Tab-separated table of C-alpha atoms in Angstrom:
chain	number	residue	atom	x	y	z
A	10	MET	CA	0.000	0.000	0.000
A	11	SER	CA	1.389	3.402	-1.005
A	12	GLY	CA	1.648	6.369	1.347
A	13	SER	CA	-1.098	8.189	-0.569
A	14	ASP	CA	-3.445	5.205	-0.295
A	15	ALA	CA	-2.809	4.992	3.445
A	16	ALA	CA	-3.810	8.638	3.858
A	17	LEU	CA	-7.248	8.081	2.302
A	18	SER	CA	-10.228	8.068	4.608
A	19	LYS	CA	-13.814	6.907	4.225
A	20	ARG	CA	-16.623	7.996	6.554
A	21	SER	CA	-20.398	7.676	6.463
A	22	VAL	CA	-23.034	9.995	7.902
A	23	LEU	CA	-26.649	8.975	8.524
A	24	LEU	CA	-28.979	11.758	7.364
A	25	THR	CA	-31.668	11.064	9.946
A	26	GLY	CA	-33.955	13.316	11.948
A	27	VAL	CA	-34.655	15.522	8.925
A	28	HIS	CA	-37.009	15.461	5.963
A	29	LEU	CA	-34.450	14.265	3.433
A	30	PRO	CA	-35.899	15.797	0.224
A	31	ASP	CA	-36.106	19.219	1.899
A	32	PHE	CA	-32.660	18.817	3.457
A	33	LEU	CA	-31.003	17.937	0.148
A	34	GLY	CA	-33.006	20.421	-1.916
A	35	PRO	CA	-34.033	20.136	-5.576
A	36	ASN	CA	-31.835	17.714	-7.529
A	37	GLU	CA	-29.760	17.145	-4.362
A	38	LYS	CA	-28.548	20.723	-4.530
A	39	LEU	CA	-26.916	20.510	-1.096
A	40	ILE	CA	-24.614	17.687	-2.196
A	41	ARG	CA	-23.664	19.601	-5.345
A	42	GLN	CA	-22.646	22.556	-3.205
A	43	LEU	CA	-20.720	20.316	-0.817
A	44	GLU	CA	-18.819	18.981	-3.819
A	45	THR	CA	-17.998	22.546	-4.862
A	46	GLU	CA	-16.894	23.610	-1.376
A	47	HIS	CA	-14.946	20.386	-0.712
A	48	PRO	CA	-13.400	19.389	-4.061
A	49	ALA	CA	-10.980	16.953	-2.394
A	50	VAL	CA	-13.869	14.813	-1.118
A	51	SER	CA	-16.152	12.448	-3.039
A	52	PHE	CA	-19.772	12.257	-1.850
A	53	HIS	CA	-21.945	9.165	-2.461
A	54	LEU	CA	-25.579	9.076	-1.322
A	55	ARG	CA	-27.542	5.841	-0.913
A	56	ASP	CA	-30.890	6.136	0.804
A	57	TYR	CA	-30.124	7.960	4.090
A	58	LEU	CA	-26.418	7.134	4.078
A	59	LEU	CA	-23.963	9.747	2.797
A	60	THR	CA	-20.444	8.377	2.304
A	61	LEU	CA	-17.391	10.633	2.131
A	62	GLU	CA	-14.048	9.652	0.611
A	63	GLY	CA	-10.806	11.576	0.448
A	64	SER	CA	-7.854	12.530	2.574
A	65	GLN	CA	-8.367	12.148	6.307
A	66	GLU	CA	-8.211	15.905	6.930
A	67	ALA	CA	-10.561	16.811	4.066
A	68	VAL	CA	-13.099	14.152	5.007
A	69	ALA	CA	-13.050	15.225	8.665
A	70	ALA	CA	-13.714	18.866	7.696
A	71	ALA	CA	-16.568	17.911	5.361
A	72	GLU	CA	-18.089	15.613	7.973
A	73	ARG	CA	-18.129	18.431	10.525
A	74	VAL	CA	-19.938	20.653	8.051
A	75	ILE	CA	-22.573	17.983	7.351
A	76	LEU	CA	-23.148	17.372	11.065
A	77	GLU	CA	-23.594	21.128	11.593
A	78	LEU	CA	-26.058	21.283	8.694
A	79	LEU	CA	-28.045	18.410	10.190
A	80	GLU	CA	-28.144	20.166	13.541
A	81	ILE	CA	-29.367	23.382	11.940
A	82	ALA	CA	-32.090	21.466	10.082
A	83	ARG	CA	-33.228	19.686	13.246
A	84	LEU	CA	-33.273	22.774	15.443
A	85	ARG	CA	-34.008	25.753	13.223
A	86	ALA	CA	-35.022	25.188	9.612
A	87	GLN	CA	-33.663	23.758	6.415
A	88	PRO	CA	-30.116	25.030	5.849
A	89	GLY	CA	-29.535	27.200	2.842
A	90	SER	CA	-26.645	27.641	0.476
A	91	ARG	CA	-25.210	30.332	2.778
A	92	ASP	CA	-24.959	27.855	5.632
A	93	VAL	CA	-22.963	25.431	3.490
A	94	ALA	CA	-20.614	28.167	2.287
A	95	HIS	CA	-20.070	29.735	5.715
A	96	LEU	CA	-19.440	26.442	7.484
A	97	SER	CA	-17.128	25.239	4.753
A	98	ARG	CA	-15.078	28.431	4.993
A	99	LEU	CA	-14.809	27.954	8.722
A	100	GLY	CA	-13.144	24.603	8.155
A	101	ALA	CA	-11.724	23.320	11.408
A	102	ALA	CA	-13.373	26.148	13.336
A	103	ALA	CA	-16.754	24.523	12.716
A	104	GLY	CA	-15.712	21.810	15.142
A	105	GLU	CA	-14.532	24.113	17.919
A	106	GLY	CA	-16.431	24.579	21.161
A	107	ARG	CA	-19.636	26.484	20.436
A	108	LYS	CA	-21.761	25.077	17.663
A	109	LEU	CA	-23.151	27.393	15.040
A	110	ALA	CA	-26.615	26.018	15.721
A	111	GLU	CA	-26.513	26.359	19.511
A	112	PRO	CA	-29.505	28.495	20.515
A	113	ILE	CA	-29.323	31.695	22.521
A	114	LEU	CA	-33.008	31.470	23.412
A	115	THR	CA	-35.929	29.204	22.663
A	116	VAL	CA	-39.165	31.147	22.293
A	117	ARG	CA	-42.465	29.319	21.845
A	118	GLY	CA	-40.610	26.329	20.426
A	119	ARG	CA	-38.532	28.457	18.041
A	120	ALA	CA	-34.811	28.666	18.627
A	121	ILE	CA	-32.980	31.975	18.195
A	122	ARG	CA	-29.343	31.437	17.268
A	123	PRO	CA	-26.532	32.860	15.152
A	124	GLN	CA	-27.058	31.653	11.605
A	125	THR	CA	-23.759	32.643	9.996
A	126	ALA	CA	-20.094	32.530	10.895
A	127	GLY	CA	-19.998	36.303	11.332
A	128	GLN	CA	-23.014	36.244	13.626
A	129	ARG	CA	-21.375	33.541	15.723
A	130	GLU	CA	-18.270	35.690	16.185
A	131	TYR	CA	-20.478	38.671	17.032
A	132	VAL	CA	-22.281	36.691	19.747
A	133	ARG	CA	-18.968	35.403	21.072
A	134	ALA	CA	-17.589	38.952	21.256
A	135	ILE	CA	-20.597	40.087	23.301
A	136	GLU	CA	-20.253	37.154	25.665
A	137	GLU	CA	-16.560	37.829	26.243
A	138	HIS	CA	-16.517	41.636	26.620
A	139	ALA	CA	-18.179	44.209	28.843
A	140	VAL	CA	-18.528	46.561	25.851
A	141	THR	CA	-18.949	45.362	22.269
A	142	PHE	CA	-19.245	47.286	19.012
A	143	GLY	CA	-21.193	45.414	16.332
A	144	THR	CA	-21.191	47.063	12.912
A	145	GLY	CA	-22.487	46.023	9.531
A	146	PRO	CA	-25.265	46.504	6.983
A	147	ALA	CA	-28.988	46.092	7.447
A	148	GLY	CA	-30.294	42.566	7.851
A	149	THR	CA	-27.254	41.094	9.593
A	150	GLY	CA	-29.025	40.614	12.932
A	151	LYS	CA	-26.968	43.115	14.934
A	152	THR	CA	-29.863	44.391	17.034
A	153	TYR	CA	-31.879	41.162	17.039
A	154	LEU	CA	-29.068	39.011	18.429
A	155	ALA	CA	-28.087	41.654	20.977
A	156	VAL	CA	-31.661	41.803	22.274
A	157	ALA	CA	-31.759	37.985	22.441
A	158	LEU	CA	-28.590	37.976	24.565
A	159	ALA	CA	-30.066	40.703	26.773
A	160	VAL	CA	-33.244	38.691	27.361
A	161	ARG	CA	-31.181	35.595	28.143
A	162	ALA	CA	-29.077	37.537	30.646
A	163	LEU	CA	-32.260	38.814	32.323
A	164	GLN	CA	-33.776	35.336	32.461
A	165	ARG	CA	-30.586	33.958	34.003
A	166	ARG	CA	-30.576	36.860	36.498
A	167	GLU	CA	-27.145	37.932	35.307
A	168	VAL	CA	-28.598	41.442	35.045
A	169	SER	CA	-31.614	43.081	36.679
A	170	LYS	CA	-32.489	45.471	33.856
A	171	ILE	CA	-32.456	45.804	30.073
A	172	VAL	CA	-32.002	49.261	28.580
A	173	LEU	CA	-32.638	49.766	24.860
A	174	THR	CA	-31.825	53.156	23.379
A	175	ARG	CA	-31.407	54.990	20.095
A	176	PRO	CA	-30.407	58.513	19.091
A	177	ALA	CA	-33.494	60.406	17.899
A	178	VAL	CA	-32.112	61.577	14.559
A	179	GLU	CA	-34.432	62.218	11.637
A	180	ALA	CA	-33.381	60.640	8.351
A	181	GLY	CA	-34.546	63.529	6.197
A	182	GLU	CA	-38.074	63.530	7.677
A	183	ARG	CA	-39.614	66.057	10.053
A	184	LEU	CA	-41.178	63.862	12.709
A	185	GLY	CA	-41.473	66.809	15.118
A	186	TYR	CA	-44.579	67.905	13.254
A	187	LEU	CA	-46.360	64.598	13.854
A	188	PRO	CA	-49.381	64.813	16.174
A	189	GLY	CA	-49.384	63.271	19.625
A	190	SER	CA	-47.326	63.206	22.796
A	191	LEU	CA	-43.545	63.111	23.013
A	192	GLU	CA	-43.759	59.344	23.603
A	193	GLU	CA	-45.860	58.915	20.450
A	194	LYS	CA	-43.454	61.071	18.417
A	195	ILE	CA	-40.457	59.115	19.687
A	196	ASP	CA	-42.121	55.762	18.983
A	197	PRO	CA	-41.091	55.581	15.288
A	198	TYR	CA	-37.443	55.768	16.348
A	199	LEU	CA	-37.798	53.035	18.932
A	200	ARG	CA	-40.222	50.708	17.137
A	201	PRO	CA	-37.492	48.318	15.834
A	202	LEU	CA	-36.325	47.745	19.407
A	203	PHE	CA	-39.893	47.051	20.539
A	204	ASP	CA	-40.343	44.645	17.625
A	205	ALA	CA	-37.212	42.675	18.508
A	206	LEU	CA	-38.227	42.514	22.156
A	207	THR	CA	-41.775	41.341	21.519
A	208	THR	CA	-40.572	38.404	19.398
A	209	MET	CA	-38.647	37.058	22.395
A	210	LEU	CA	-41.087	37.635	25.259
A	211	ASP	CA	-44.772	36.863	25.702
A	212	ALA	CA	-47.082	39.689	24.644
A	213	GLU	CA	-48.400	40.136	28.169
A	214	THR	CA	-44.905	40.077	29.685
A	215	VAL	CA	-43.496	43.076	27.799
A	216	PRO	CA	-45.924	45.708	29.200
A	217	ARG	CA	-45.359	44.415	32.726
A	218	LEU	CA	-41.562	44.614	32.374
A	219	LEU	CA	-41.847	48.110	30.911
A	220	GLU	CA	-44.159	49.204	33.729
A	221	THR	CA	-41.812	47.944	36.441
A	222	GLY	CA	-38.758	49.430	34.731
A	223	THR	CA	-37.137	46.028	34.260
A	224	VAL	CA	-37.058	46.866	30.562
A	225	GLU	CA	-36.549	50.468	29.505
A	226	VAL	CA	-36.785	51.746	25.941
A	227	ALA	CA	-35.783	55.392	25.689
A	228	PRO	CA	-34.065	57.963	23.473
A	229	LEU	CA	-30.333	58.371	23.984
A	230	ALA	CA	-30.770	61.830	25.523
A	231	TYR	CA	-32.482	60.181	28.508
A	232	MET	CA	-29.224	58.423	29.424
A	233	ARG	CA	-27.394	61.591	30.439
A	234	GLY	CA	-26.357	61.789	34.085
A	235	ARG	CA	-27.126	58.148	34.876
A	236	THR	CA	-25.030	55.183	36.036
A	237	LEU	CA	-26.407	51.831	34.893
A	238	ASN	CA	-25.473	48.946	37.203
A	239	GLU	CA	-26.423	45.299	36.647
A	240	SER	CA	-27.851	46.233	33.271
A	241	PHE	CA	-27.674	45.001	29.693
A	242	ILE	CA	-27.615	48.175	27.612
A	243	ILE	CA	-28.011	48.276	23.830
A	244	LEU	CA	-27.391	51.413	21.790
A	245	ASP	CA	-28.891	50.921	18.339
A	246	GLU	CA	-28.252	53.043	15.216
A	247	ALA	CA	-25.085	54.309	16.875
A	248	GLN	CA	-23.780	55.783	13.612
A	249	ASN	CA	-26.173	58.666	14.336
A	250	THR	CA	-24.499	59.646	17.587
A	251	THR	CA	-22.031	62.498	17.773
A	252	PRO	CA	-18.636	61.796	19.391
A	253	GLU	CA	-19.848	63.710	22.459
A	254	GLN	CA	-23.010	61.615	22.721
A	255	MET	CA	-21.036	58.392	22.329
A	256	LYS	CA	-18.656	59.365	25.134
A	257	MET	CA	-21.631	60.258	27.317
A	258	PHE	CA	-23.251	56.901	26.622
A	259	LEU	CA	-20.135	54.789	27.199
A	260	THR	CA	-19.493	56.448	30.538
A	261	ARG	CA	-22.945	55.340	31.786
A	262	LEU	CA	-21.503	51.831	32.244
A	263	GLY	CA	-21.823	50.702	35.844
A	264	PHE	CA	-20.861	47.584	37.775
A	265	ASP	CA	-21.831	44.133	36.439
A	266	SER	CA	-23.213	45.638	33.226
A	267	HIS	CA	-22.809	44.900	29.540
A	268	MET	CA	-23.057	47.328	26.645
A	269	VAL	CA	-23.615	46.542	22.987
A	270	ILE	CA	-23.310	49.339	20.435
A	271	THR	CA	-24.682	48.564	16.974
A	272	GLY	CA	-24.673	50.571	13.785
A	273	ASP	CA	-24.036	50.823	10.072
A	274	SER	CA	-21.386	53.367	9.150
A	275	SER	CA	-22.836	53.714	5.652
A	276	GLN	CA	-26.146	55.037	7.005
A	277	VAL	CA	-25.123	58.213	8.847
A	278	ASP	CA	-28.023	60.695	9.005
A	279	LEU	CA	-26.178	63.386	10.974
A	280	PRO	CA	-25.963	66.739	9.164
A	281	SER	CA	-22.233	66.955	9.907
A	282	LYS	CA	-21.616	63.278	9.004
A	283	ARG	CA	-19.150	63.168	11.936
A	284	SER	CA	-20.233	59.919	13.538
A	285	GLY	CA	-19.535	59.017	17.145
A	286	LEU	CA	-19.504	55.341	16.130
A	287	ALA	CA	-16.586	55.729	13.725
A	288	HIS	CA	-14.764	57.980	16.180
A	289	ALA	CA	-15.182	55.525	19.075
A	290	GLN	CA	-13.915	52.618	17.006
A	291	GLN	CA	-10.736	54.550	16.274
A	292	VAL	CA	-10.207	55.806	19.825
A	293	LEU	CA	-10.987	52.545	21.626
A	294	GLN	CA	-9.054	50.054	19.513
A	295	GLY	CA	-6.866	47.983	21.808
A	296	VAL	CA	-8.669	48.975	25.019
A	297	GLU	CA	-8.983	45.909	27.241
A	298	GLY	CA	-12.560	44.760	27.828
A	299	ILE	CA	-13.901	46.212	24.564
A	300	GLY	CA	-14.732	43.923	21.646
A	301	PHE	CA	-15.351	44.665	17.980
A	302	ALA	CA	-17.333	42.566	15.518
A	303	ARG	CA	-17.725	43.452	11.860
A	304	LEU	CA	-20.631	41.870	9.971
A	305	THR	CA	-20.795	41.948	6.170
A	306	SER	CA	-23.235	41.213	3.364
A	307	ASP	CA	-22.329	37.537	3.854
A	308	ASP	CA	-24.154	37.728	7.201
A	309	VAL	CA	-27.428	39.126	5.853
A	310	VAL	CA	-30.217	36.754	6.882
A	311	ARG	CA	-33.107	38.493	5.147
A	312	ASN	CA	-34.137	37.884	1.556
A	313	GLU	CA	-30.984	37.007	-0.409
A	314	LEU	CA	-31.656	40.018	-2.630
A	315	VAL	CA	-30.833	42.251	0.374
A	316	SER	CA	-27.282	40.919	0.369
A	317	ARG	CA	-26.902	41.742	-3.324
A	318	ILE	CA	-28.343	45.216	-2.760
A	319	VAL	CA	-25.842	45.807	0.050
A	320	ASP	CA	-22.976	44.741	-2.208
A	321	ALA	CA	-24.256	46.941	-5.043
A	322	TYR	CA	-24.171	49.992	-2.785
A	323	GLY	CA	-20.585	49.155	-1.837
A	324	VAL	CA	-21.150	48.767	1.921
A	325	GLY	CA	-17.909	48.119	3.761
A	326	GLU	CA	-15.658	49.355	0.978
């Protein structure tokens, strides 16, 4: 037996616990993509048994990807082409510690979890740092995942309060002329935060938490002069803060608290275009305890057309 023959490996994976036609896709599309992403491996499907042949290292990497895809299908939904590509790019990292499909929360039988490699790194950064900056285009789950982690921290009693805030900056519209109270005028700014929250908590629970102050949703200006202890604080749309506002916000951090700052640097609505988000990222690079996660169009989990739109507008260039 030659050295090359000895290095060959053959492994089989049972594709059980999933609806096989949906899992494989039309004309076994998933296997075709696996063949593209793992050209050094041969894939042979017979009934529910998928056999992999190739070098030991290549087969092991492909097997990890398939096991991750099965876990995603069992826990979340049928994996898409993005899942195959992301996991394949991760290579050995797909087998490290945290699984891509591990849920942050389970809400009414639906698991909320990072769905891309970039989202997984974003979640990891939040878990490992007191302050985390998460930047990237629309649809990458920056706010949604941060709110999920905040709700989990509250449920585990790691914090006693969730604070969700946004700068009240008008994107070319004059909301000040809308009828109603200040709260009703502010609501359009804060609605995305409400929407994220209500998908993770029972409808009757949210008003009670808001009434008791356990959850607070407020404009950024309301943060001035406060110290937030034992809190999970999320600043959304942070590209629309000024450097002075960003410094004010960051210095609200109290004991046993976490901060997540999210934003998209391509969507600055400030008249001066001098964003506190960009400034903070420059000033705070290398500061211990502060994490940075950059999401891209590859992490968009909305309609796939959104990712192409983001690329067309040159986000991140």
